[in-house]
Each structure stands twice: as C-alpha cells, then as structure tokens.
Short mmCIF file of C-alpha atoms and ligand atoms in Angstrom, two decimals:
data_model
loop_
_atom_site.label_atom_id
_atom_site.label_comp_id
_atom_site.label_asym_id
_atom_site.label_seq_id
_atom_site.Cartn_x
_atom_site.Cartn_y
_atom_site.Cartn_z
CA UNK H 300 13.77 99.09 2.95
CA UNK H 301 16.60 96.73 3.90
CA UNK H 302 19.66 97.00 6.10
CA UNK H 303 22.53 94.92 4.80
CA UNK H 304 25.55 93.87 6.81
CA UNK H 305 28.53 92.32 5.05
CA UNK H 306 31.65 90.72 6.55
CA UNK H 307 34.79 90.94 4.43
CA UNK H 308 37.82 88.79 5.37
CA UNK H 309 40.65 91.05 6.45
CA UNK H 310 44.20 90.10 7.44
CA UNK H 311 46.34 92.02 9.88
CA UNK H 312 48.73 94.45 8.23
CA UNK H 313 52.47 94.48 8.93
CA UNK H 314 54.09 97.93 8.75
CA UNK H 315 57.88 97.93 8.90
CA UNK H 316 59.79 100.79 10.51
CA UNK H 317 63.57 101.02 10.78
CA UNK H 318 64.99 101.70 14.21
CA UNK H 319 68.62 101.50 15.37
CA UNK H 320 69.50 100.14 11.92
CA UNK H 321 67.08 97.20 12.16
CA UNK H 322 63.68 96.55 10.61
CA UNK H 323 60.91 96.60 13.21
CA UNK H 324 57.66 94.99 12.01
CA UNK H 325 54.56 96.39 13.71
CA UNK H 326 51.02 95.04 13.47
CA UNK H 327 47.88 96.93 12.53
CA UNK H 328 44.98 94.62 13.47
CA UNK H 329 42.06 93.87 11.13
CA UNK H 330 39.42 96.66 10.96
CA UNK H 331 41.94 99.45 11.58
CA UNK H 332 42.65 99.89 7.84
CA UNK H 333 41.84 100.66 4.96
CA UNK H 334 38.26 101.54 5.66
CA UNK H 335 37.17 103.58 2.69
CA UNK H 336 38.64 101.37 0.01
CA UNK H 337 36.90 98.16 1.15
CA UNK H 338 33.62 99.92 1.97
CA UNK H 339 33.51 101.32 -1.56
CA UNK H 340 34.28 97.93 -3.09
CA UNK H 341 31.38 96.34 -1.19
CA UNK H 342 29.04 99.19 -2.13
CA UNK H 343 30.01 98.91 -5.81
CA UNK H 344 29.60 95.14 -5.78
CA UNK H 345 26.10 95.32 -4.29
CA UNK H 346 25.10 98.22 -6.56
CA UNK H 347 26.14 96.08 -9.53
CA UNK H 348 23.65 93.43 -8.38
CA UNK H 349 20.78 95.64 -7.20
CA UNK H 350 20.83 98.53 -9.68
CA UNK H 351 19.86 96.42 -12.72
CA UNK H 352 16.86 95.24 -10.67
CA UNK H 353 15.84 98.86 -9.99
CA UNK H 354 17.08 99.22 -6.40
CA UNK H 355 19.59 101.56 -4.81
CA UNK H 356 22.17 100.83 -2.14
CA UNK H 357 24.37 103.19 -0.11
CA UNK H 358 26.74 102.83 2.82
CA UNK H 359 25.13 103.52 6.18
CA UNK H 360 26.57 104.81 9.43
CA UNK H 361 25.18 102.19 11.83
CA UNK H 362 26.50 100.12 14.77
CA UNK H 363 27.92 97.37 12.60
CA UNK H 364 28.87 94.87 15.28
CA UNK H 365 25.38 95.09 16.75
CA UNK H 366 23.82 94.54 13.31
CA UNK H 367 26.07 91.56 12.68
CA UNK H 368 25.19 89.76 15.91
CA UNK H 369 21.47 90.60 15.76
CA UNK H 370 21.26 89.41 12.15
CA UNK H 371 22.96 86.12 13.01
CA UNK H 372 25.92 86.87 10.74
CA UNK H 373 28.25 86.70 13.74
CA UNK H 374 28.40 85.96 17.46
CA UNK H 375 30.07 87.75 20.35
CA UNK H 376 33.31 86.48 21.81
CA UNK H 377 34.13 86.87 25.49
CA UNK H 378 36.40 89.71 24.40
CA UNK H 379 33.28 91.44 22.94
CA UNK H 380 34.59 91.13 19.38
CA UNK H 381 32.31 89.84 16.66
CA UNK H 382 33.24 86.42 15.30
CA UNK H 383 32.08 85.31 11.87
CA UNK H 384 32.26 81.63 10.82
CA UNK H 385 35.21 81.08 8.49
CA UNK H 386 36.80 84.43 9.39
CA UNK H 387 37.08 84.49 13.18
CA UNK H 388 37.59 88.10 14.20
CA UNK H 389 39.73 88.73 11.10
CA UNK H 390 37.13 90.64 9.13
CA UNK H 391 35.70 94.05 8.40
CA UNK H 392 31.98 94.76 8.69
CA UNK H 393 30.31 97.01 6.15
CA UNK H 394 26.77 98.32 6.71
CA UNK H 395 24.53 99.48 3.87
CA UNK H 396 20.89 100.36 3.34
CA UNK H 397 18.78 99.77 0.27
CA UNK H 398 15.24 100.34 -0.94
CA UNK H 399 15.13 96.62 -1.69
CA UNK H 400 12.01 95.35 0.15
CA UNK H 401 12.62 93.02 3.07
CA UNK H 402 9.43 91.04 3.66
CA UNK H 403 11.10 88.77 6.26
CA UNK H 404 14.08 89.39 8.49
CA UNK H 405 16.27 87.30 10.75
CA UNK H 406 16.57 89.79 13.63
CA UNK H 407 17.44 87.77 16.72
CA UNK H 408 18.92 88.05 20.19
CA UNK H 409 22.73 88.27 20.06
CA UNK H 410 24.52 85.03 20.87
CA UNK H 411 27.83 84.38 22.57
CA UNK H 412 30.16 82.04 20.73
CA UNK H 413 29.67 78.47 21.98
CA UNK H 414 33.42 78.02 22.34
CA UNK H 415 33.56 80.78 24.97
CA UNK H 416 31.57 78.66 27.44
CA UNK H 417 34.63 76.55 28.22
CA UNK H 418 37.40 78.97 27.33
CA UNK H 419 39.02 81.80 29.26
CA UNK H 420 42.12 82.24 27.10
CA UNK H 421 41.44 85.89 26.28
CA UNK H 422 40.57 86.70 29.88
CA UNK H 423 43.89 85.24 31.04
CA UNK H 424 45.91 86.81 28.24
CA UNK H 425 44.55 90.36 28.40
CA UNK H 426 47.32 92.30 30.11
CA UNK H 427 45.11 95.06 31.46
CA UNK H 428 42.34 93.08 33.15
CA UNK H 429 39.77 94.51 30.73
CA UNK H 430 38.07 91.10 30.37
CA UNK H 431 36.57 89.80 33.59
CA UNK H 432 34.47 86.81 34.62
CA UNK H 433 32.09 89.06 36.61
CA UNK H 434 30.42 90.61 33.60
CA UNK H 435 30.11 90.10 29.87
CA UNK H 436 31.00 93.65 28.85
CA UNK H 437 34.70 94.35 28.54
CA UNK H 438 35.86 97.17 30.83
CA UNK H 439 36.42 99.65 28.02
CA UNK H 440 38.37 102.02 30.23
CA UNK H 441 40.97 99.27 30.79
CA UNK H 442 41.25 98.28 27.12
CA UNK H 443 44.45 99.36 25.35
CA UNK H 444 42.44 100.23 22.25
CA UNK H 445 40.68 102.96 24.22
CA UNK H 446 44.01 104.47 25.22
CA UNK H 447 45.99 104.37 21.99
CA UNK H 448 43.68 106.41 19.80
CA UNK H 449 44.53 109.67 21.50
CA UNK H 450 46.60 112.65 20.39
CA UNK H 451 50.33 112.75 21.02
CA UNK H 452 50.10 115.30 23.82
CA UNK H 453 47.98 112.94 25.96
CA UNK H 454 50.14 110.81 28.25
CA UNK H 455 49.36 107.12 28.65
CA UNK H 456 47.99 106.31 32.12
CA UNK H 457 50.77 105.29 34.50
CA UNK H 458 49.15 101.89 35.18
CA UNK H 459 49.78 100.81 31.57
CA UNK H 460 53.05 98.90 31.42
CA UNK H 461 54.75 100.01 28.17
CA UNK H 462 55.55 96.38 27.31
CA UNK H 463 51.80 95.69 26.96
CA UNK H 464 51.62 97.73 23.75
CA UNK H 465 51.67 95.42 20.75
CA UNK H 466 50.13 97.27 17.79
CA UNK H 467 50.52 100.54 15.95
CA UNK H 468 46.90 101.15 16.93
CA UNK H 469 44.48 98.92 18.81
CA UNK H 470 45.55 95.73 20.54
CA UNK H 471 45.90 92.18 19.33
CA UNK H 472 46.50 90.13 22.51
CA UNK H 473 42.99 88.68 22.88
CA UNK H 474 42.75 87.92 19.15
CA UNK H 475 46.08 86.11 18.82
CA UNK H 476 45.39 83.82 21.80
CA UNK H 477 41.82 83.00 20.72
CA UNK H 478 41.51 79.41 19.41
CA UNK H 479 38.78 80.56 17.07
CA UNK H 480 41.39 82.61 15.20
CA UNK H 481 43.99 79.84 14.96
CA UNK H 482 43.48 79.31 11.23
CA UNK H 483 43.72 83.00 10.39
CA UNK H 484 46.79 84.16 12.30
CA UNK H 485 49.08 83.76 9.31
CA UNK H 486 46.93 86.04 7.19
CA UNK H 487 49.19 89.05 6.90
CA UNK H 488 49.09 91.89 4.39
CA UNK H 489 52.39 93.60 3.80
CA UNK H 490 52.07 97.28 4.59
CA UNK H 491 54.51 100.10 3.87
CA UNK H 492 58.17 100.08 4.87
CA UNK H 493 59.81 103.17 6.33
CA UNK H 494 63.58 103.83 6.32
CA UNK H 495 65.45 105.14 9.39
CA UNK H 496 65.03 108.71 8.17
CA UNK H 497 61.34 108.23 7.44
CA UNK H 498 60.75 106.58 10.82
CA UNK H 499 62.49 109.47 12.57
CA UNK H 500 60.36 111.98 10.64
CA UNK H 501 57.17 110.10 11.50
CA UNK H 502 58.10 110.22 15.16
CA UNK H 503 58.80 113.93 15.07
CA UNK H 504 56.87 115.52 12.26
CA UNK H 505 53.69 113.55 11.80
CA UNK H 506 51.58 116.12 13.56
CA UNK H 507 53.19 119.12 11.95
CA UNK H 508 52.12 118.74 8.36
CA UNK H 509 55.71 118.75 7.19
CA UNK H 510 56.10 115.21 5.99
CA UNK H 511 57.69 114.79 2.56
CA UNK H 512 55.50 113.58 -0.34
CA UNK H 513 57.20 110.15 -0.40
CA UNK H 514 55.96 109.38 3.12
CA UNK H 515 52.53 110.87 2.52
CA UNK H 516 52.16 108.76 -0.63
CA UNK H 517 52.92 105.57 1.29
CA UNK H 518 50.45 106.50 4.01
CA UNK H 519 47.77 107.33 1.46
CA UNK H 520 48.38 104.15 -0.50
CA UNK H 521 47.65 102.09 2.62
CA UNK H 522 44.81 104.31 3.88
CA UNK H 523 46.86 105.25 6.94
CA UNK H 524 46.47 109.04 6.83
CA UNK H 525 43.99 109.03 9.70
CA UNK H 526 46.55 107.28 11.88
CA UNK H 527 48.86 110.29 11.72
CA UNK H 528 47.16 111.90 14.70
CA UNK H 529 48.24 109.21 17.13
CA UNK H 530 51.06 107.49 15.22
CA UNK H 531 54.00 109.33 16.89
CA UNK H 532 52.66 108.63 20.38
CA UNK H 533 52.08 104.92 19.76
CA UNK H 534 55.18 104.36 17.66
CA UNK H 535 57.51 105.94 20.20
CA UNK H 536 56.26 103.69 22.99
CA UNK H 537 56.52 100.60 20.75
CA UNK H 538 60.07 101.39 19.64
CA UNK H 539 61.31 102.03 23.14
CA UNK H 540 59.83 98.97 24.83
CA UNK H 541 60.74 95.32 24.50
CA UNK H 542 57.38 93.83 23.49
CA UNK H 543 57.13 91.43 20.55
CA UNK H 544 55.59 93.56 17.81
CA UNK H 545 55.27 91.27 14.83
S1 LIG N 750 42.08 94.46 23.02
FE1 LIG N 750 43.84 94.12 24.43
S2 LIG N 750 43.39 95.34 26.26
FE2 LIG N 750 41.48 95.17 25.08
S3 LIG N 750 40.45 93.38 25.93
FE3 LIG N 750 41.67 92.60 24.23
S4 LIG N 750 43.65 92.01 25.13
FE4 LIG N 750 42.57 93.31 26.62
S1 LIG N 751 39.72 83.30 23.61
FE1 LIG N 751 38.20 81.78 24.20
S2 LIG N 751 36.79 82.89 25.53
FE2 LIG N 751 37.98 84.42 24.42
S3 LIG N 751 36.73 84.93 22.60
FE3 LIG N 751 38.15 83.30 22.01
S4 LIG N 751 37.01 81.38 22.33
FE4 LIG N 751 35.94 83.00 23.47
#
C-alpha cells in the first residue's frame, strides 16, 4: 500500500463585491477553494496512470501538511505553512492512498525552510502576535484564520482590530510578506463578481437559504457554497473597515 501526497499550484482568488457604488476586490487565499474540483482532477489523473497497471487509487482523509513535510515534498515555514519548491505556499495538497506497493519510502523528520533561519518577516508582519520567537508552533488561538471560520452569530474577540482582517476567509499577511512567495504573488484567479444588490443579499440572506439562483450559481461555480456559513460575518467586517483587501 502507498500513501501519495501531491502539491498542485494554486493562485489566490479575487472575489469582487460592490459596496457604496464601488467594486471591492477581496482575496481568498490558496487552499480555501475549490477543494473538490482539484482533488477530483488529481484523483482522475493518478487513476489514469495506475489503473491500466492494475492498481487502484482513492482520495484519503489524512493530515496533508504533515505528510508533505515528512515525505520531503515540502518544508515548514516559521508561519507553520508548508512550502513547496517552485510554489511557495501557493499550493493545494491532495492526499491519496493506493494498493500500489511501496518497497521503499522517503519518510523523514520534518524540516524548517532554510530561509527562515535568518528571516523574521512573517513574525514582524503578523498583526495578532500569533508567530513568536519563543516557540516554533504558531499560537493558533491568536491566528485570524482560527477566528474567521465561525458562524455569523459569534462575535469576533474584542482584541482583534477590525483593520487586521484582509481576506474573505483565512489570512494572507504572513504569506504576502514572505520572500519565498515573491514570485507567486501575482498569481491571481478571477473569482465571481457581485453587484450592489447581490452583495447586500449576501450580507443579509446568506444564512437564510433565500438567495436567488443567480447568486447560488456563481457560488457553486467557484466552489464557494461552504463559505456561506461565515461569509456574512467576514464580509461585513471587511466592508466596514479600511484595510487593503486586494
Ligand atoms: S495567518 Fe495571519 S494571523 Fe495567522 S499567523 Fe499568519 S499573519 Fe498571523
Ligand atoms: S517570512 Fe521569512 S521566516 Fe516567515 S516563513 Fe517566510 S522565509 Fe520563513
């Protein structure tokens, strides 16, 4: 049996809302979309190679980042993200298992990216203090990503300055400042655009199952349906603060 971990290059996605008559571009970082579509593509691609040889392959629910760093595919950054050569942190990891025999493996101790030894850019740029010099593990309870995947009736902690929010979901500060990502920052996929009326409906109705088909189609097309649970909460704070969103 073999465990297979694949890294697929993934750009950030730019979703455009309309607010006060102006377009407001908002980022969705890599890995936050469109999960199923890419996972299926990777599974189909590998099945096309392995099936003719008599082996099966299926997607597996496994800790993908851990697999990537233990296999040597990637290394950890100081911000605890997985970095893959030629992709930086702009990628999606897909885990699969197969009955393909694996006589030798490359399982190894996880490594920290060499560049991190002399760099503290992400530590300095993280607005919440989630990255510290005292320990390697990011303080998850301080990370914005931990706080913006909650339902709309959960208030953000008072210590979070609204201007720190920078993404529709997740957070991009430590990725945009990272020199390892310099070559990938202009990789942007155009996401859906929402008119003033649609933006207003998303702010008010997203949780109430009353969105018109036109909006639902756009969300489905970009694999954003799962974001509906926390979209109104995050979008309202983004639209009412002054942070740079694009
Ligand atoms: S994702 Fe944002 S909050 Fe979390 S460690 Fe990075 S910069 Fe800090
Ligand atoms: S910003 Fe610097 S320290 Fe942080 S992950 Fe990137 S290279 Fe490492």
